[in-house]
Coordinates of C-alpha atoms and ligand atoms in Angstrom, one line a residue:
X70 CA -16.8 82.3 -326.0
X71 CA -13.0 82.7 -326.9
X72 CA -11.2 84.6 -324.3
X73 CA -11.0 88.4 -325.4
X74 CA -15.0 88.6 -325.9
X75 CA -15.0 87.4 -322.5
X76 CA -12.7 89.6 -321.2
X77 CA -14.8 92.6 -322.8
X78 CA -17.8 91.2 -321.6
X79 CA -16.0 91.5 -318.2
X80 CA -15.2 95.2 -318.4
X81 CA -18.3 96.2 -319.6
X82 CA -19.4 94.8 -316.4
X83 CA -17.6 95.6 -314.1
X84 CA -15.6 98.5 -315.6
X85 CA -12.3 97.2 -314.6
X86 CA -10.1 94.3 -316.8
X87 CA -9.6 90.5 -315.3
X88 CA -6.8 89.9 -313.6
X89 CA -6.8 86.0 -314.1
X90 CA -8.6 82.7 -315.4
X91 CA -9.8 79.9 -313.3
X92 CA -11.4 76.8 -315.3
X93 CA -12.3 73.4 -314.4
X94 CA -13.3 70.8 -316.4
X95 CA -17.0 68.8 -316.4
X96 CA -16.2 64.5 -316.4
X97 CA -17.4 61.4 -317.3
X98 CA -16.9 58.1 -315.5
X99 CA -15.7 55.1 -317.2
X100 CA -16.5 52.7 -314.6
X101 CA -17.0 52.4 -310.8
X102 CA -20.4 53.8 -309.7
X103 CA -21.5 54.6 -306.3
X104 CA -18.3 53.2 -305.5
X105 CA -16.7 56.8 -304.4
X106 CA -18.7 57.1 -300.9
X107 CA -18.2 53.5 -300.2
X108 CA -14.0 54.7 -300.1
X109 CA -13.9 52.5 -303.3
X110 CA -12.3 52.7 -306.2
X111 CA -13.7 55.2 -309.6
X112 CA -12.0 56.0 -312.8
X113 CA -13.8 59.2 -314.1
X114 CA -11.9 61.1 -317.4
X115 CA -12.0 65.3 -317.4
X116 CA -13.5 66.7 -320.6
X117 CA -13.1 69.1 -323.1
X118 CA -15.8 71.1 -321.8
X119 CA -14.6 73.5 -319.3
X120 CA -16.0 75.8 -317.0
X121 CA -14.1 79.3 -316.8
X122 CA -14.0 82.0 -314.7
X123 CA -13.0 85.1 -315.3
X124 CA -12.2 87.2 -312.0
X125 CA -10.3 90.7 -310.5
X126 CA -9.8 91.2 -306.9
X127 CA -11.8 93.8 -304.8
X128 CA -10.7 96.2 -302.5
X129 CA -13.9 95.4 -300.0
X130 CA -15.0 92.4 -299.5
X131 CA -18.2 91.7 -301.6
X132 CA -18.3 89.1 -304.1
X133 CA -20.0 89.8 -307.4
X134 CA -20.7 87.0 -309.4
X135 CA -22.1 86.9 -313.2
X136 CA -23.1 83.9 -315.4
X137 CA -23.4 83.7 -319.2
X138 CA -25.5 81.3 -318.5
X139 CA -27.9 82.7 -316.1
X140 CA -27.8 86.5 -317.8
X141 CA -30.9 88.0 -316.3
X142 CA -30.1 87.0 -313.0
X143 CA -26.7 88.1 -310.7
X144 CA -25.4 87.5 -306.9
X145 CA -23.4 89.3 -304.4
X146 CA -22.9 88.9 -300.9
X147 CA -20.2 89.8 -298.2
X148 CA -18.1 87.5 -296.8
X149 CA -17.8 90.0 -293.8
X150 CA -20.7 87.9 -292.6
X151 CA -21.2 84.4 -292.2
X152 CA -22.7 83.4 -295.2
X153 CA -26.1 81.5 -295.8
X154 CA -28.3 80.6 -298.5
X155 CA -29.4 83.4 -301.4
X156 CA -32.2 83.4 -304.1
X157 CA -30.3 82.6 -306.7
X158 CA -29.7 79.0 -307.2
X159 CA -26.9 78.6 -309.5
X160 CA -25.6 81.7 -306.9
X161 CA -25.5 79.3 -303.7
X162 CA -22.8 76.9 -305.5
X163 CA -20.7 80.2 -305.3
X164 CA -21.6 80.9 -301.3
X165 CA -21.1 77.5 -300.8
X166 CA -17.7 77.4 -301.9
X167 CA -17.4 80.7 -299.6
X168 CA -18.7 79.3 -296.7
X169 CA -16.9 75.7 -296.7
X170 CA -13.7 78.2 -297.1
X171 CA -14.6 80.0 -294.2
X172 CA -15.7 77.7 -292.0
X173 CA -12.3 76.1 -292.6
X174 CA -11.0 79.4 -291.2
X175 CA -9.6 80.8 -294.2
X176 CA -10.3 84.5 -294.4
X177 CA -11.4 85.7 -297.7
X178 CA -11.7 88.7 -299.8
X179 CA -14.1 90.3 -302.4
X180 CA -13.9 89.9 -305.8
X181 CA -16.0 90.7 -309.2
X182 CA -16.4 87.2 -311.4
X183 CA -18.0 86.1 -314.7
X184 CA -18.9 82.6 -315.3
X185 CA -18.7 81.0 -318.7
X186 CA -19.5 77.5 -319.5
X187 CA -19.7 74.9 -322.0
X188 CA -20.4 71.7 -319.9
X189 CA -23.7 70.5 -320.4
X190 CA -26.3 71.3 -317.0
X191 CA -27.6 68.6 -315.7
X192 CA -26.5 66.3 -318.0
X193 CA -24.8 64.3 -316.0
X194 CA -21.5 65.6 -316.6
X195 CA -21.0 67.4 -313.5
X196 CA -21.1 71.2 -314.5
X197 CA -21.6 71.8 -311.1
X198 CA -18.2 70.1 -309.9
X199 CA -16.5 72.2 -312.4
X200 CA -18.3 75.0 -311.1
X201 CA -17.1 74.5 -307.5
X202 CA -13.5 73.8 -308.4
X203 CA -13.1 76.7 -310.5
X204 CA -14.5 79.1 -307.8
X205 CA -12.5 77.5 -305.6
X206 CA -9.3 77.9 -307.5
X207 CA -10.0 81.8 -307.7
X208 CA -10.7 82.0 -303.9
X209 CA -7.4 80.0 -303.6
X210 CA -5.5 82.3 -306.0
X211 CA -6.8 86.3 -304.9
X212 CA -6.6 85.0 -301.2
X213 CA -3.4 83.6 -301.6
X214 CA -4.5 80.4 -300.1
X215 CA -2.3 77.7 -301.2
X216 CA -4.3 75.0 -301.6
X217 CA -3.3 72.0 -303.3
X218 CA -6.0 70.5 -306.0
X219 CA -6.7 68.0 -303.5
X220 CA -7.9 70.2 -300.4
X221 CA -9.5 72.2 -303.6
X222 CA -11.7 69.1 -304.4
X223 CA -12.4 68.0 -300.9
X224 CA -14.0 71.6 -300.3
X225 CA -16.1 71.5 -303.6
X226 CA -17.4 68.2 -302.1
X227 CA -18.3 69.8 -298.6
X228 CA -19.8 72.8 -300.6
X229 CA -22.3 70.3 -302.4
X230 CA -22.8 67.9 -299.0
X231 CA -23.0 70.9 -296.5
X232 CA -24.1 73.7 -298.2
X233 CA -26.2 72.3 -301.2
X234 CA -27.4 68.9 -299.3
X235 CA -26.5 66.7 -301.8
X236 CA -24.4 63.9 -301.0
X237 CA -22.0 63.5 -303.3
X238 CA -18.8 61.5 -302.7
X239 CA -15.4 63.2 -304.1
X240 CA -15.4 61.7 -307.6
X241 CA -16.7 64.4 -309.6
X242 CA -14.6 67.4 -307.9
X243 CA -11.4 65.5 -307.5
X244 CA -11.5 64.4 -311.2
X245 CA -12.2 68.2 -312.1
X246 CA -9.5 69.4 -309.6
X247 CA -6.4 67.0 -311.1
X248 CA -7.5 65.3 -314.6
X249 CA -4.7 65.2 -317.1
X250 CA -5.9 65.7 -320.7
X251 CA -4.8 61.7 -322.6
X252 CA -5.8 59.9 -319.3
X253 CA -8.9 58.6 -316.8
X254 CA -8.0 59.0 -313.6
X255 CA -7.9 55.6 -311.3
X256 CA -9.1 56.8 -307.8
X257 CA -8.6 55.4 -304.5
X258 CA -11.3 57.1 -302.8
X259 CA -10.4 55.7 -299.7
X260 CA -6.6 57.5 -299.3
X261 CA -7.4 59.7 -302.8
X262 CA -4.5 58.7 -304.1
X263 CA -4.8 58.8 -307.9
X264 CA -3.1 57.5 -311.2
X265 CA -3.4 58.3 -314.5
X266 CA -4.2 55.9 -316.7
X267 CA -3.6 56.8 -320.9
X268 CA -6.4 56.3 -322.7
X269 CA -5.3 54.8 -326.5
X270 CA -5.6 57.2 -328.8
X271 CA -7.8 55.6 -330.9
X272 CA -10.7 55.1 -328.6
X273 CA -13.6 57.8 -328.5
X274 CA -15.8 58.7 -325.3
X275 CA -19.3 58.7 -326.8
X276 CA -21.8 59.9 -323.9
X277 CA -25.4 60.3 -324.5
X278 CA -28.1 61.8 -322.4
X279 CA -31.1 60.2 -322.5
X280 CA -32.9 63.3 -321.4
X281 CA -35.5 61.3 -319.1
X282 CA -37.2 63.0 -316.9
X283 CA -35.3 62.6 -313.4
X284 CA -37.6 62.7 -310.6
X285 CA -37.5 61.3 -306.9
X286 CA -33.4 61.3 -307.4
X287 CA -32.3 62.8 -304.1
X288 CA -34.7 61.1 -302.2
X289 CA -33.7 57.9 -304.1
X290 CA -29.9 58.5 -304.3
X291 CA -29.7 59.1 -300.4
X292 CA -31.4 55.8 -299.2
X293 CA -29.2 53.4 -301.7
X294 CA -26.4 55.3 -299.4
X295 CA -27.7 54.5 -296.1
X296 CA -28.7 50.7 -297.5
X297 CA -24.8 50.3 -298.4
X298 CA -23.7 52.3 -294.9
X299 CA -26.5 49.8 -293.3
X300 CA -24.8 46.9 -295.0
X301 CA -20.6 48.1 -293.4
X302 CA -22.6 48.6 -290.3
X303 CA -23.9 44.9 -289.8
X304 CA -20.8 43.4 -291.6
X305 CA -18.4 45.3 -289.3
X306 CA -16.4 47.3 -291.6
X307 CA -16.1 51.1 -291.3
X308 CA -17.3 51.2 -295.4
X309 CA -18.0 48.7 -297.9
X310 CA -14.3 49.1 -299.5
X311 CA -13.4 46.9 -296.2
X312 CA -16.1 44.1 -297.0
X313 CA -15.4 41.5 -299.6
X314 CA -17.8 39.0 -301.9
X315 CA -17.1 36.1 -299.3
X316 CA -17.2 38.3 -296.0
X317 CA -21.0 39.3 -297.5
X318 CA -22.1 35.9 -298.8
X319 CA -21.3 34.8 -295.2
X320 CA -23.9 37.1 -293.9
X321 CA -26.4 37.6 -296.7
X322 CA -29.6 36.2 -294.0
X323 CA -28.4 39.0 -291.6
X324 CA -29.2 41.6 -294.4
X325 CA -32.6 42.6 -296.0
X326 CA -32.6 42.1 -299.3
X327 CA -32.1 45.7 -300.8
X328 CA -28.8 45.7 -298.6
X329 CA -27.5 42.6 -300.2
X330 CA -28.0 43.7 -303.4
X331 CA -26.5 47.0 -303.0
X332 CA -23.3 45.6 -301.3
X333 CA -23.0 43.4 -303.7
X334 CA -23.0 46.0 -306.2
X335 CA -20.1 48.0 -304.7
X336 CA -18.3 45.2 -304.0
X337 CA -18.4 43.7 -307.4
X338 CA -18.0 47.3 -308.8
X339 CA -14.8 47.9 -307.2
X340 CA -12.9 44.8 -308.7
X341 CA -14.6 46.0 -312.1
X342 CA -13.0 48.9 -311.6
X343 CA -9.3 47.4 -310.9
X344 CA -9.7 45.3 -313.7
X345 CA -10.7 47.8 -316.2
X346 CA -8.1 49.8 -315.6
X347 CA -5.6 47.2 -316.3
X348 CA -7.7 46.4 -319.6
X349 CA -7.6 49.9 -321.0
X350 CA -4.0 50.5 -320.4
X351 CA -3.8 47.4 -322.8
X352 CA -6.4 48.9 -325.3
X353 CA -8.5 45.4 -324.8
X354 CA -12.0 46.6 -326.0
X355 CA -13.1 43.0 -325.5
X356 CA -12.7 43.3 -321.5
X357 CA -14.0 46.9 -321.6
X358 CA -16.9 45.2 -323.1
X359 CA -17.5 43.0 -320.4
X360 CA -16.8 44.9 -317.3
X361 CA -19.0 47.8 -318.7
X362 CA -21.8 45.5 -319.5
X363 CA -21.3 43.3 -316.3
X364 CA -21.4 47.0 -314.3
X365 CA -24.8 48.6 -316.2
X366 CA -26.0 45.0 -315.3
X367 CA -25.5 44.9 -311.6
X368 CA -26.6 48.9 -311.6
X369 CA -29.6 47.8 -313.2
X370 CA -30.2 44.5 -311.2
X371 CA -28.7 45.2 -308.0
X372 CA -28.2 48.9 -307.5
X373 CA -31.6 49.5 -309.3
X374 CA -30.7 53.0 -310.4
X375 CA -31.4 52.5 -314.1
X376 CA -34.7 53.3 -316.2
X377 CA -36.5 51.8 -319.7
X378 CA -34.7 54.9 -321.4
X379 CA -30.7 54.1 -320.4
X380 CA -31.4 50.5 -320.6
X381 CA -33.0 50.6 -323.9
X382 CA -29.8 53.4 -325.1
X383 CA -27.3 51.0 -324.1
X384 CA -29.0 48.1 -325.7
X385 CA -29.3 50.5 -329.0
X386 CA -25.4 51.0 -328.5
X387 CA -24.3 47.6 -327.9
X388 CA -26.1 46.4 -330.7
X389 CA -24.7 49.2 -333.4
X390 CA -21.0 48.6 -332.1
X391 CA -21.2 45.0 -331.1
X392 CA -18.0 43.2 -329.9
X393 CA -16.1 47.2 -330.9
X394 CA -17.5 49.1 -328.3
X395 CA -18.2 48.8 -324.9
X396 CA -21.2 50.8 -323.3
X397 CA -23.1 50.9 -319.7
X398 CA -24.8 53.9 -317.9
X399 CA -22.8 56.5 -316.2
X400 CA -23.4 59.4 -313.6
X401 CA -26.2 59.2 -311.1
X402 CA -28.7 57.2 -312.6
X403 CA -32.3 57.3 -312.3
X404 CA -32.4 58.7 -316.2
X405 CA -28.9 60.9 -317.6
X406 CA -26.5 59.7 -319.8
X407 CA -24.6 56.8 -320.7
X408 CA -21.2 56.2 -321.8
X409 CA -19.3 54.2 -325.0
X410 CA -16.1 53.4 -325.8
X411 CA -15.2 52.7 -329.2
X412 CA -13.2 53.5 -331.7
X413 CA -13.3 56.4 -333.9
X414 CA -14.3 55.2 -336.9
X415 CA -17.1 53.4 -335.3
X416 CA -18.8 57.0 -333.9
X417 CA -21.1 57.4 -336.7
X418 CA -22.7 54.2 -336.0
X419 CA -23.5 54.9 -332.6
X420 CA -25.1 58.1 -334.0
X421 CA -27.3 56.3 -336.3
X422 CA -28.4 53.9 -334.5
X423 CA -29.4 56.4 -331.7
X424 CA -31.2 58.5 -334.7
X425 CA -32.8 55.1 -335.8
X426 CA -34.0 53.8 -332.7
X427 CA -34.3 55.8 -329.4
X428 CA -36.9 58.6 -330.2
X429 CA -39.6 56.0 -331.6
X430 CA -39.2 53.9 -328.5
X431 CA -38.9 55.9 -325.7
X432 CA -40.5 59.0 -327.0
X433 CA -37.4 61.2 -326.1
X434 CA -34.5 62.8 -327.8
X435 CA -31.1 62.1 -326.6
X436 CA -27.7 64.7 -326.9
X437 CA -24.9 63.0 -328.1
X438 CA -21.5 64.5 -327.0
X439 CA -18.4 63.0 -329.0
X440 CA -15.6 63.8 -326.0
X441 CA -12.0 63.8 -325.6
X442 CA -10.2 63.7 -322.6
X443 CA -8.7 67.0 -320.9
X444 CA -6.8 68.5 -318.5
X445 CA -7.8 69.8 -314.4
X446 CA -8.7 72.6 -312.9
X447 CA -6.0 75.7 -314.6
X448 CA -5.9 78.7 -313.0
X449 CA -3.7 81.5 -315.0
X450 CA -2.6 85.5 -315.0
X451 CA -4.0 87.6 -317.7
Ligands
ADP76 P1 -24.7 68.4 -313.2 O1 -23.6 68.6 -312.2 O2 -24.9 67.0 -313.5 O3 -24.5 69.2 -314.4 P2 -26.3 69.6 -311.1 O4 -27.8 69.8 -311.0 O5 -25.5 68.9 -310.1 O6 -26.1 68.9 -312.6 O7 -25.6 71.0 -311.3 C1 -26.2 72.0 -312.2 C2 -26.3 73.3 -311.5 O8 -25.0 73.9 -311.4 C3 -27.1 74.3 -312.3 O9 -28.5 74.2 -312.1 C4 -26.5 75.7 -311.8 O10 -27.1 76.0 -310.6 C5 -25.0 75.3 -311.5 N1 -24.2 75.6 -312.7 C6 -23.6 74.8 -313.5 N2 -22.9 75.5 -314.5 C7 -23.2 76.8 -314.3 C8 -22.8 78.0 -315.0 N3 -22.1 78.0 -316.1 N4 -23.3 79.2 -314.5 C9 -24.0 79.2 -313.4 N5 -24.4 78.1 -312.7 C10 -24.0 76.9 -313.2
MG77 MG1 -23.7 67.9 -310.1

């Protein structure tokens, strides 16, 4: 919705005008998966599709919080007391972001918000990241806080791993928090250090959500990270970002065979990563290729966090865009999206072939989102 609709929309409900904008964008990652809680390395690109908040200081200290999104539902709570779960779902990534600010001992105010969003839920794009940064830069902003993107994103993580109990490593918030439109973002996820890399300007981001059915994630999700914490444990590293391919080969009989594969997963992933990096700031689609194909293969065959449907879309994908495009799952896994990279002209052909193909064999219809890359969390006067 453009901006002055909004702003009505936030005077009609709370009968006073904004005072400022927070927005945060959702993200998608090129490469490096389930490398960011193994302190490895990621390189995620921010979106186009932004999550804004509108919001006005209170003189008490309730927090009233609308959605667009969720209009038959709203949330308020104090943040005189200390705050705990609500009823409202999409309302608890709000008190989380409350409560990971005042445990950290920052005293808080009210204020009146509205939420509007187009980042896909669910999706894969992490609309809840850009959710939690963009809260957390109003907080930062009426409370005069002064945190840096950085603490911002580190908080958004502890609101999802404390307060939500999922356990999320800092990828998807710090990419929200300080993603510069033109460029992925290489992260070191071990200092969080971070460089941005251009992305040519004549290469599309082509995700597509399979729309699976994702069941058993969490449950799923949380075991591959104790198999890879398992895994540092017996090869005496703190994390797997201090374990190397020889270091693991030496003590692959030590390991069960779930934790070999998964280590060997990270580990490969995080020289992907390096080298992909170094590929795309040389526009070489022919080592994107690889490394993204070499990465959906060792998720698939090592990490085992693929299904028939992302499989079968990347095959489709590969196939349409041959040696133009390179293409490989991204996100979570067990079902969501997957990413290409190709060239603009060769878009359509993706499209078709998804038309074409994916429905009649996996009985499911997939979103295409043609993307561009933009800029981090924004937080502006009205
Ligand atoms: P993803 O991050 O991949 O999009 P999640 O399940 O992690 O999926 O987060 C989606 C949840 O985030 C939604 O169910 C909702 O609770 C919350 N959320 C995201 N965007 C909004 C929004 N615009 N308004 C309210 N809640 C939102
Ligand atoms: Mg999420």
């Amino acid at each position: 919705m453009n901006l002055e609709l909004l702003a009505k929309k936030f005077e009609n409900i709370y009968s006073v005008k904004p005072q400022a904008i927070s927005s945060a964008p959702g993200r998608v990652n090129i490469i490096g998966e389930f490398t960011d809680y193994n302190d490895g390395f990621v390189l995620p690109c921010a979106l186009e599709f932004r999550t804004v908040v509108l919001f006005k200081a209170r003189a008490d200290n309730i927090v009233n919080v609308h959605s667009l999104d969720y209009p038959n539902e709203s949330e308020s709570f104090s943040v005189d007391n200390k705050i705990v779960q609500g009823e409202s779902q999409w309302g608890n990534y709000i008190r989380a972001i409350a409560f990971v600010l005042q445990r950290a001992g920052y005293t808080l105010q009210g204020l009146d918000i509205l939420i509007d969003s187009n980042v896909p839920q669910g999706a894969g794009l992490s609309s809840s990241a850009a959710l939690e940064v963009a809260i957390c830069g109003a907080f930062n902003n009426v409370c005069k806080l002064g945190l840096s993107p950085q603490q911002i994103a580190v908080l958004g993580q502890e609101a999802e791993n404390d307060f939500m109990n999922c356990q999320c490593g800092i990828m998807d918030q710090l990419i929200s928090a300080k993603g510069d439109k033109g460029k992925a973002l290489l992260i070191d996820c071990e200092s969080l250090e971070t460089e941005s890399i251009a992305i040519p300007d004549d290469l599309s981001l082509v995700i597509i959500n399979s729309n699976y059915p994702r069941k058993l994630v969490d449950s799923e999700y949380n075991q591959r990270r104790q198999d890879c914490e398992e895994a540092a444990r017996i090869l005496g590293v703190e994390t797997l970002r201090g374990a190397n391919m020889e270091m693991l080969l030496a003590i692959k009989s030590e390991l069960s065979e779930n934790q070999f594969k998964r280590a060997h997963h990270v580990i490969s992933e995080n020289s992907r990563v390096i080298q992909a990096t170094e590929a795309l700031q040389r526009s070489d689609i022919n080592s994107l290729r690889q490394l993204m194909a070499e990465s959906h293969h060792s998720l698939k065959h090592n990490f085992e966090v693929t299904v028939p449907a992302t499989d079968g879309l990347v095959e489709i994908c590969q196939n349409a865009l041959g040696d133009k495009g390179a293409v490989r799952m991204t996100g979570g896994g067990f079902g969501g999206a997957i990413v290409c990279l190709c060239r603009s002209e060769d878009v359509l052909k993706v499209k078709s072939a998804v038309d074409e193909s994916y429905e009649k064999q996996f009985n499911l219809q997939a979103s295409v989102y043609v993307c561009k890359s933009g800029g981090g969390l924004k937080v502006l006067a009205l």
